[in-house]
mmCIF file with all atom_site columns, C-alpha atoms in Angstrom:
data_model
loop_
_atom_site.group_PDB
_atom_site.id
_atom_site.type_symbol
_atom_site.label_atom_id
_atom_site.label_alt_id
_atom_site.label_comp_id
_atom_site.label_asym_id
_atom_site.label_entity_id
_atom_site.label_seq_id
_atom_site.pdbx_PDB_ins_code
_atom_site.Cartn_x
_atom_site.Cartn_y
_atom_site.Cartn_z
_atom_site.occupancy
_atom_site.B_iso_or_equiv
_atom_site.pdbx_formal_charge
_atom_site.auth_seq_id
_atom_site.auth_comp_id
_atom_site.auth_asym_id
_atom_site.auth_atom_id
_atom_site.pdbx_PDB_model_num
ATOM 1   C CA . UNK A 1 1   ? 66.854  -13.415 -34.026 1.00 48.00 ? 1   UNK A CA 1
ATOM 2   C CA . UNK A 1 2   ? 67.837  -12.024 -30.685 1.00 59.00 ? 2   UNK A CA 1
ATOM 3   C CA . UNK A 1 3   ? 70.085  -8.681  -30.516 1.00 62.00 ? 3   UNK A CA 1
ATOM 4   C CA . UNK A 1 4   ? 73.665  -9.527  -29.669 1.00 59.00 ? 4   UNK A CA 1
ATOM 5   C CA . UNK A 1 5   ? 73.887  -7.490  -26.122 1.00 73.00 ? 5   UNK A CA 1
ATOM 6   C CA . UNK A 1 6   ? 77.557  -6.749  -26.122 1.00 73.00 ? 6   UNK A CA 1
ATOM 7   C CA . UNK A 1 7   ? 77.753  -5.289  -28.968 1.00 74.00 ? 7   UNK A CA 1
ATOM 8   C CA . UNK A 1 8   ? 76.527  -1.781  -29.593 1.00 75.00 ? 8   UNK A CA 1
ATOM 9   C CA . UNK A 1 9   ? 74.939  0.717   -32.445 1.00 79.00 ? 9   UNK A CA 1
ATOM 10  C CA . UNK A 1 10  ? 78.023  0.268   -34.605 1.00 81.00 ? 10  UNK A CA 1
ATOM 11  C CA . UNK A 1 11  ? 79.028  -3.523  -33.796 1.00 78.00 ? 11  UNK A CA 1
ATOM 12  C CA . UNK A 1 12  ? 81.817  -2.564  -31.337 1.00 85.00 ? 12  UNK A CA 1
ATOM 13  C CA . UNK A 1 13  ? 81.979  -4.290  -28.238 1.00 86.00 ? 13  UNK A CA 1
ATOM 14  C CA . UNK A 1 14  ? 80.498  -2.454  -25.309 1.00 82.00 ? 14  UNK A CA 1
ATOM 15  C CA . UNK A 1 15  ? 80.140  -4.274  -21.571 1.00 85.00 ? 15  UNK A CA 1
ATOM 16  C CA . UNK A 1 16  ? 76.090  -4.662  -21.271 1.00 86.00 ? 16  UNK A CA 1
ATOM 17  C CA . UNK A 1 17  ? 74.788  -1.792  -19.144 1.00 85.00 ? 17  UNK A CA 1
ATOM 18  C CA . UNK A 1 18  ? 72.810  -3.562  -16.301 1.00 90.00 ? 18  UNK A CA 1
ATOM 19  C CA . UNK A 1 19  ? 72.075  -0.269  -14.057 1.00 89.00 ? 19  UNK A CA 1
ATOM 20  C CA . UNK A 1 20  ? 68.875  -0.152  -14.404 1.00 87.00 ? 20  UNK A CA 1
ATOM 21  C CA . UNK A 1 21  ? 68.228  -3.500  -13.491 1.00 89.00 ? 21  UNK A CA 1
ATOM 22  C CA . UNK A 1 22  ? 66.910  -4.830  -10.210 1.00 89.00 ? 22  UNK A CA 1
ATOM 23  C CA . UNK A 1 23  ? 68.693  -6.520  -7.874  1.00 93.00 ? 23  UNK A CA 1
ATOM 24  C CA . UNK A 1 24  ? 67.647  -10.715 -7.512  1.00 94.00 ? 24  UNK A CA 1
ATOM 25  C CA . UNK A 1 25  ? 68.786  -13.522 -6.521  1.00 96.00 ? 25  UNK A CA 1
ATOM 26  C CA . UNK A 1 26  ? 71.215  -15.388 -8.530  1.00 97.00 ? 26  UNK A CA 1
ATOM 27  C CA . UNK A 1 27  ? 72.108  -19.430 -9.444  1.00 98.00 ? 27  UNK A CA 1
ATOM 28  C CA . UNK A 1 28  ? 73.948  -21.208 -11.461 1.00 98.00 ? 28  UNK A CA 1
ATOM 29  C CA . UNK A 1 29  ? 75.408  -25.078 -12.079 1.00 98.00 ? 29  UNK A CA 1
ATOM 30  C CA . UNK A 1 30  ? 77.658  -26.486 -14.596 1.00 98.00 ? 30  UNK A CA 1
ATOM 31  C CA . UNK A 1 31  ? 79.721  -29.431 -15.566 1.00 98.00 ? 31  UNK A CA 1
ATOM 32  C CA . UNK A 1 32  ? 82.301  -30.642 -16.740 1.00 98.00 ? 32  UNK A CA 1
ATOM 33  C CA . UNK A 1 33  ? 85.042  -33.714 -17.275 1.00 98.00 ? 33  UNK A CA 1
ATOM 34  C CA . UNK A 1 34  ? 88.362  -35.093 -17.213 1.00 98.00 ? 34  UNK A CA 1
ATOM 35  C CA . UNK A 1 35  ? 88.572  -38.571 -19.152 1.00 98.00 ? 35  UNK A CA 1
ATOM 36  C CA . UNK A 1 36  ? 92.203  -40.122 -18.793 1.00 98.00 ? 36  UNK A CA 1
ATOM 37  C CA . UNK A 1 37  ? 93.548  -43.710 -18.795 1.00 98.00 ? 37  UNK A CA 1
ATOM 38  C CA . UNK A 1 38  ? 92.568  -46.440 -16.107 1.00 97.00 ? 38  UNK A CA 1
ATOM 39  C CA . UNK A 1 39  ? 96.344  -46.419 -14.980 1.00 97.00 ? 39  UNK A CA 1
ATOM 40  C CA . UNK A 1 40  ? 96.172  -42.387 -14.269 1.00 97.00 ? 40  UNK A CA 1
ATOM 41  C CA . UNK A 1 41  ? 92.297  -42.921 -12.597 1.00 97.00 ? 41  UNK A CA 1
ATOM 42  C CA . UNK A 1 42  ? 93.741  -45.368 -10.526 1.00 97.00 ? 42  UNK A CA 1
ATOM 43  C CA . UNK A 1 43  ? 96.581  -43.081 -9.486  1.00 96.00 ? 43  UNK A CA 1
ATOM 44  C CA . UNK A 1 44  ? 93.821  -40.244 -8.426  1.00 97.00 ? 44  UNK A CA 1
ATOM 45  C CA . UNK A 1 45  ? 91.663  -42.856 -6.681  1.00 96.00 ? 45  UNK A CA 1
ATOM 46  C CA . UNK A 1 46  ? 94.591  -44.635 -4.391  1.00 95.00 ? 46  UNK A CA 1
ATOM 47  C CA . UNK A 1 47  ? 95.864  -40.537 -3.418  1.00 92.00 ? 47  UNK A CA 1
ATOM 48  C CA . UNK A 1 48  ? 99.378  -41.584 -4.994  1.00 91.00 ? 48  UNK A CA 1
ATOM 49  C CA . UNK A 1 49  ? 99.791  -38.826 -6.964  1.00 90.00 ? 49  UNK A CA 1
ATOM 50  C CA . UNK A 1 50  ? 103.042 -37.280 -6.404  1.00 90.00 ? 50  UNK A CA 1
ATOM 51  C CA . UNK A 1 51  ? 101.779 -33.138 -6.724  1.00 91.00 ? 51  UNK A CA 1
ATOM 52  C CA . UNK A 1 52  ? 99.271  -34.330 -4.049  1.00 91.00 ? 52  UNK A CA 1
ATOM 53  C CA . UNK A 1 53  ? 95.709  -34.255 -3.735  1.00 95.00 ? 53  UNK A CA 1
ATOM 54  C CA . UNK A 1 54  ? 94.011  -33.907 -7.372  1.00 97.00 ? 54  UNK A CA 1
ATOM 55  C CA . UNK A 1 55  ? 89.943  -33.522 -6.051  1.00 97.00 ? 55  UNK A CA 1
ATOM 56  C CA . UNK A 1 56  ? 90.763  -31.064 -3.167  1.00 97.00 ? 56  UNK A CA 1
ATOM 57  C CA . UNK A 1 57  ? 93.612  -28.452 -5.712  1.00 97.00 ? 57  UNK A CA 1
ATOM 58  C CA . UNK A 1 58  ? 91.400  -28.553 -8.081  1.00 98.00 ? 58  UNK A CA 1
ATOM 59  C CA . UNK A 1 59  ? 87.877  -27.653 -6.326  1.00 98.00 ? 59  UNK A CA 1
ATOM 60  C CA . UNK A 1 60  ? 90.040  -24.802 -4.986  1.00 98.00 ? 60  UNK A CA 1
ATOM 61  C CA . UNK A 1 61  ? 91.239  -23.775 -8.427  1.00 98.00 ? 61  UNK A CA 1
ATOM 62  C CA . UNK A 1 62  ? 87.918  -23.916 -9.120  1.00 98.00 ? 62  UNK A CA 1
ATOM 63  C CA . UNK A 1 63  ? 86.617  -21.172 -6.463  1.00 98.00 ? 63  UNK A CA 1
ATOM 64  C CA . UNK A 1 64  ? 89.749  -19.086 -7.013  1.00 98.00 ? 64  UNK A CA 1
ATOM 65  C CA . UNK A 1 65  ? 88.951  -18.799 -11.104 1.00 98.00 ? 65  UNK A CA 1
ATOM 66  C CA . UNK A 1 66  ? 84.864  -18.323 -10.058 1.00 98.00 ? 66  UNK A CA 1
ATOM 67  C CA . UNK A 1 67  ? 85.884  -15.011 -8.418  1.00 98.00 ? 67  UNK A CA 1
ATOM 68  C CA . UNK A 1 68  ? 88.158  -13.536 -10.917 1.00 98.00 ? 68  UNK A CA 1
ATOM 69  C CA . UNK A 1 69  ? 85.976  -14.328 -13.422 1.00 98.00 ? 69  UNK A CA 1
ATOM 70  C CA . UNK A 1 70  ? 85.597  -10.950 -14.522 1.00 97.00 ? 70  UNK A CA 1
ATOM 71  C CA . UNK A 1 71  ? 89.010  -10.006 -15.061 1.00 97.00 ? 71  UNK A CA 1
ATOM 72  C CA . UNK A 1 72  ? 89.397  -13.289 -17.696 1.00 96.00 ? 72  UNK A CA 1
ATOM 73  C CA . UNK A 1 73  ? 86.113  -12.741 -19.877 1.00 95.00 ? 73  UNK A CA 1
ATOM 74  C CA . UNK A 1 74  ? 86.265  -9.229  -20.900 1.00 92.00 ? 74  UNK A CA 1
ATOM 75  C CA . UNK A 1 75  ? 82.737  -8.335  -21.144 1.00 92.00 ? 75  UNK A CA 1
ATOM 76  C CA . UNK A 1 76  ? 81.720  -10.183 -17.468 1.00 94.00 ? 76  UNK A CA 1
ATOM 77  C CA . UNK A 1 77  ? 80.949  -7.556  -14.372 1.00 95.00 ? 77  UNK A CA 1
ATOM 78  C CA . UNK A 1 78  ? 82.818  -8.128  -11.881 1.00 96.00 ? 78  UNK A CA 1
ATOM 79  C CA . UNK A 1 79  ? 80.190  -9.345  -9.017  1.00 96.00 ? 79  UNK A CA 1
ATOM 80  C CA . UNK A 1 80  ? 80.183  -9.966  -5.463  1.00 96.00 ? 80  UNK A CA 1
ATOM 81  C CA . UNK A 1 81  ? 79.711  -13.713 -5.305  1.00 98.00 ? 81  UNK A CA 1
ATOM 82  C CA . UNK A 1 82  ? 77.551  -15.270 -1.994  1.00 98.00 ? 82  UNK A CA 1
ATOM 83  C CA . UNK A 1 83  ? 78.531  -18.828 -2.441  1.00 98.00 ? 83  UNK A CA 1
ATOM 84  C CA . UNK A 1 84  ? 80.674  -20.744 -5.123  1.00 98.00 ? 84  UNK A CA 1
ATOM 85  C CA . UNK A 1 85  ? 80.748  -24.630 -4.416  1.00 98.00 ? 85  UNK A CA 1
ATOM 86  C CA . UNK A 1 86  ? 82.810  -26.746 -6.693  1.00 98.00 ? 86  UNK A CA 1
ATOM 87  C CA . UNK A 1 87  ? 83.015  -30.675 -6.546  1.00 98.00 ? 87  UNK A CA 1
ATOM 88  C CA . UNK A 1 88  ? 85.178  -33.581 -7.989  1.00 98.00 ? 88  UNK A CA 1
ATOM 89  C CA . UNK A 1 89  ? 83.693  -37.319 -8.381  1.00 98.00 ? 89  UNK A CA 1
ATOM 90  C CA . UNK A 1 90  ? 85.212  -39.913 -9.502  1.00 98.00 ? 90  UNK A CA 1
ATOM 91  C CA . UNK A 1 91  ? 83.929  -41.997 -12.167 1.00 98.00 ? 91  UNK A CA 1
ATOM 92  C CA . UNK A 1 92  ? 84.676  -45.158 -13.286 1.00 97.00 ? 92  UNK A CA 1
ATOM 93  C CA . UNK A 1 93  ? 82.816  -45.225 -16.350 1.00 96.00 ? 93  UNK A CA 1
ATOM 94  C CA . UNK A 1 94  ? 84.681  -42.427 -17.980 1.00 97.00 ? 94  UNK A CA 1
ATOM 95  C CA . UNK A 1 95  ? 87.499  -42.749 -16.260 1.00 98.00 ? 95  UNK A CA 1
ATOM 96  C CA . UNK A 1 96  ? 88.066  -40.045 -14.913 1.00 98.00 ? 96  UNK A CA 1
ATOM 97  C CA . UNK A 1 97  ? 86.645  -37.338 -12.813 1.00 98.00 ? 97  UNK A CA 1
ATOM 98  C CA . UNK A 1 98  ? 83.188  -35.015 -13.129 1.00 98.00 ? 98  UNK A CA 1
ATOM 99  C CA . UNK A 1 99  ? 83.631  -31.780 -12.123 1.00 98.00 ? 99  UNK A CA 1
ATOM 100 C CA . UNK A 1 100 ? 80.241  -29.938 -10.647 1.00 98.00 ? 100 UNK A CA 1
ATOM 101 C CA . UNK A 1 101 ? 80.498  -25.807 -9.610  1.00 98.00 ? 101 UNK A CA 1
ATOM 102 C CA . UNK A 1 102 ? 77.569  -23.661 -8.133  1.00 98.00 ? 102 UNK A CA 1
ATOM 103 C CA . UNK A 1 103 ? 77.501  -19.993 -8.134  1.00 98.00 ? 103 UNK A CA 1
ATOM 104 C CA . UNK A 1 104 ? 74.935  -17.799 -6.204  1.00 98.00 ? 104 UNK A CA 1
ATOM 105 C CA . UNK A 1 105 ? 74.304  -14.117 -5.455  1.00 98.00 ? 105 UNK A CA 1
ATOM 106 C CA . UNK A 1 106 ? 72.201  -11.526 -5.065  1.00 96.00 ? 106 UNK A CA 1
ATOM 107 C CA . UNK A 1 107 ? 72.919  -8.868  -7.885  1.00 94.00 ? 107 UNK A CA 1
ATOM 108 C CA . UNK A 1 108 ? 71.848  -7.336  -11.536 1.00 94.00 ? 108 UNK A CA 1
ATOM 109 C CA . UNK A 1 109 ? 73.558  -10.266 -13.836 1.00 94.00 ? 109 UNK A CA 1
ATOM 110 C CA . UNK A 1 110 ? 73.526  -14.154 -13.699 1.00 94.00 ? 110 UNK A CA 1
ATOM 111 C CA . UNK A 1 111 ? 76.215  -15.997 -12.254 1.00 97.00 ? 111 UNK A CA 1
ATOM 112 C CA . UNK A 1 112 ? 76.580  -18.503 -15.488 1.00 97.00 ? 112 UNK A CA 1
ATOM 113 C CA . UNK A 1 113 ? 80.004  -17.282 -16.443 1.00 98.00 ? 113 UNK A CA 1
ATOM 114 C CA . UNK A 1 114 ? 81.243  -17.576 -12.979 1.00 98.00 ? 114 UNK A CA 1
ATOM 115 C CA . UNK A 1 115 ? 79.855  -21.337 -12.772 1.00 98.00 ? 115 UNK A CA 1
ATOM 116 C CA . UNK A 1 116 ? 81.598  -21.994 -16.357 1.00 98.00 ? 116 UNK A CA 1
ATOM 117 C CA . UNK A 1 117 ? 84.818  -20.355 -14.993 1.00 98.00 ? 117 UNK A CA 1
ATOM 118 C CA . UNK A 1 118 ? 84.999  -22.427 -11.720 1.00 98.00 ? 118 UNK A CA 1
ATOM 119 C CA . UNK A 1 119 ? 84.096  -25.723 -13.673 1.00 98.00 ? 119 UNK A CA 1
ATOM 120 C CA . UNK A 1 120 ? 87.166  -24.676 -16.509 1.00 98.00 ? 120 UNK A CA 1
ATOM 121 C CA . UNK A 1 121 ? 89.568  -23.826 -14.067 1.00 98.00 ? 121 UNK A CA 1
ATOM 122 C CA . UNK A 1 122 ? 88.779  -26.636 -12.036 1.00 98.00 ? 122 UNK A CA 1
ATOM 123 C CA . UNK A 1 123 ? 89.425  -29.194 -15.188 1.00 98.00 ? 123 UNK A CA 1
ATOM 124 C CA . UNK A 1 124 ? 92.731  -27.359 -16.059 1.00 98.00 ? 124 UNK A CA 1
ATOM 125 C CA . UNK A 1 125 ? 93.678  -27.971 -12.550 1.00 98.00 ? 125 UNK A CA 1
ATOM 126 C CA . UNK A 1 126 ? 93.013  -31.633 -13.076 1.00 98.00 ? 126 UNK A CA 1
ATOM 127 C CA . UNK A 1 127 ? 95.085  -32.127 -15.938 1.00 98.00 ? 127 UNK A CA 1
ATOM 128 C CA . UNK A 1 128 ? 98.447  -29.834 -15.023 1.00 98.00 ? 128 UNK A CA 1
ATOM 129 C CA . UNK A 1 129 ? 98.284  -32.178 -11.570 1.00 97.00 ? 129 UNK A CA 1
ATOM 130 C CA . UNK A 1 130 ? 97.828  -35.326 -13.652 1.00 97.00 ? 130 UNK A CA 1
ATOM 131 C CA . UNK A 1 131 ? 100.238 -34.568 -17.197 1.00 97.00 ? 131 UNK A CA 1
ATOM 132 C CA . UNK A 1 132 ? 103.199 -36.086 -16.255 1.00 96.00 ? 132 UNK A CA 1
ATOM 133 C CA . UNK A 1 133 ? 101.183 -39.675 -15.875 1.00 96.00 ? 133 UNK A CA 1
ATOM 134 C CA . UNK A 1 134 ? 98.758  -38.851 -18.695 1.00 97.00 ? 134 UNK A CA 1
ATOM 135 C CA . UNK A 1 135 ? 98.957  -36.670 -21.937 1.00 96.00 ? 135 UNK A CA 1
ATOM 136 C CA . UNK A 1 136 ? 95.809  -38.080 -23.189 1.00 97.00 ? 136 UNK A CA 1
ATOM 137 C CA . UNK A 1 137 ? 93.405  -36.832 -21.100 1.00 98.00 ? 137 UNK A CA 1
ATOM 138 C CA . UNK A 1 138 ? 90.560  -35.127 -22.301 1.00 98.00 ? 138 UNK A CA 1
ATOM 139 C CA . UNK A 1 139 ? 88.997  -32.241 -20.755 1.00 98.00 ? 139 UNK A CA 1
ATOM 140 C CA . UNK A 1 140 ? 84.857  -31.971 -22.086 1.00 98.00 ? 140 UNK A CA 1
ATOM 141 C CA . UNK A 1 141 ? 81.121  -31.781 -21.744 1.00 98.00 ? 141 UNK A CA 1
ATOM 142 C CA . UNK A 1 142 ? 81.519  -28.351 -20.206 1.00 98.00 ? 142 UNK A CA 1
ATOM 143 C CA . UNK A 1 143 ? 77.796  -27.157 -19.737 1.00 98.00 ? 143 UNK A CA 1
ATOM 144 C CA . UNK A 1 144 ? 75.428  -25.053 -17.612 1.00 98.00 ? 144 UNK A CA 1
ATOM 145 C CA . UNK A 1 145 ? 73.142  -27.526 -16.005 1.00 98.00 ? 145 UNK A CA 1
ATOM 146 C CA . UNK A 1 146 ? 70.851  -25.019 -14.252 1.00 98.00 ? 146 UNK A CA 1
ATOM 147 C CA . UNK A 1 147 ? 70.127  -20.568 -14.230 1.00 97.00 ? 147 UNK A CA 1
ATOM 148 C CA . UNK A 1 148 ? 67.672  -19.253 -11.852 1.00 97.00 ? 148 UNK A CA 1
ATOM 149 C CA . UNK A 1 149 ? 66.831  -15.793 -11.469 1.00 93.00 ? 149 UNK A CA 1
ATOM 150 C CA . UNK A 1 150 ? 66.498  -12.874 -13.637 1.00 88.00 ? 150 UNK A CA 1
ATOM 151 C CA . UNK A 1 151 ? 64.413  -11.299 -16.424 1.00 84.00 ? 151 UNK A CA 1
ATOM 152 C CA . UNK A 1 152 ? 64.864  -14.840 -18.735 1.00 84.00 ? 152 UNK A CA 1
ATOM 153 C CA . UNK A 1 153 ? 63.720  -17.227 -15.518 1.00 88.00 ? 153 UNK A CA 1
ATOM 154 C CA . UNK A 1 154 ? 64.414  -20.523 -14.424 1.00 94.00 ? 154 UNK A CA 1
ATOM 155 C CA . UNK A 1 155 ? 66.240  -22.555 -16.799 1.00 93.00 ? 155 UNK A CA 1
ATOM 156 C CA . UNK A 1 156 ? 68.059  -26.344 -16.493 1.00 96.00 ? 156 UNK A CA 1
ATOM 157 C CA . UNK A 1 157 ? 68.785  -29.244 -18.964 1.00 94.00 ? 157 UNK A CA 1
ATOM 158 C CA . UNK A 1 158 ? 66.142  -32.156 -18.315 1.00 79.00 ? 158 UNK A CA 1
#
């Protein structure tokens, strides 16, 4: 079984100590997804929505939460991000929207948690713009997708 890293001798949490680590590039997708009625879909697609612009709010949201990532998981270093892209699709099938975010940077931990962040935040976003039409929505499938870089390696979902 693999150690528990933030955790130390005596099973207290402790914030993993990454200083002797090297410096290398870091990346990092996840997912996510807002199901809701046709009705409230139909309200995002048309651009009727009366708080204003669901898909362009909410990929900000998203950026804003991947850079203060650190100060709402309390065992996350805080880390100078490079790039943090998030992105809203529509999707009929659901319906509702799929919510993509990409972290990189250059540094000593991954950028998972920052990926995970921007996806959440962007899905919150979603639903407080979209509540007043919709109380049913459901917010899911949040995942990483995709890790490169590190001592663990390349890693995505095939």
């Amino acid at each position: 079984m693999t150690k528990l890293t933030h955790l130390d001798e005596q099973g207290r949490a402790a914030m993993v100590d990454i200083s002797g680590k090297a410096v290398t590039s870091r990346h990092a997708v996840a997912e996510g997804f807002v199901r809701m009625t046709s009705e409230t879909f139909e309200l995002v697609r048309s651009g009727a929505n009366p708080k204003g612009n669901v898909e362009t709010i909410s990929e900000l949201a998203g950026i804003m939460g991947a850079k203060r990532t650190s100060d709402l998981i309390p065992l996350c270093h805080p880390l100078p991000l490079s790039k943090v892209k998030v992105r809203i699709a529509l999707e009929t099938d659901l319906p509702g929207l799929r919510v993509s975010g990409e972290v990189s940077t250059d540094g000593k931990t991954g950028v998972e948690m920052e990926a995970l962040t921007a996806v959440s935040v962007a899905c919150l976003t979603i639903y407080d713009m979209l509540k007043a039409a919709d109380k049913t929505m459901e917010i899911g499938g949040i995942r990483v997708l995709e890790k490169q870089g590190g001592k663990s390696g390349d890693w995505a979902v095939l």
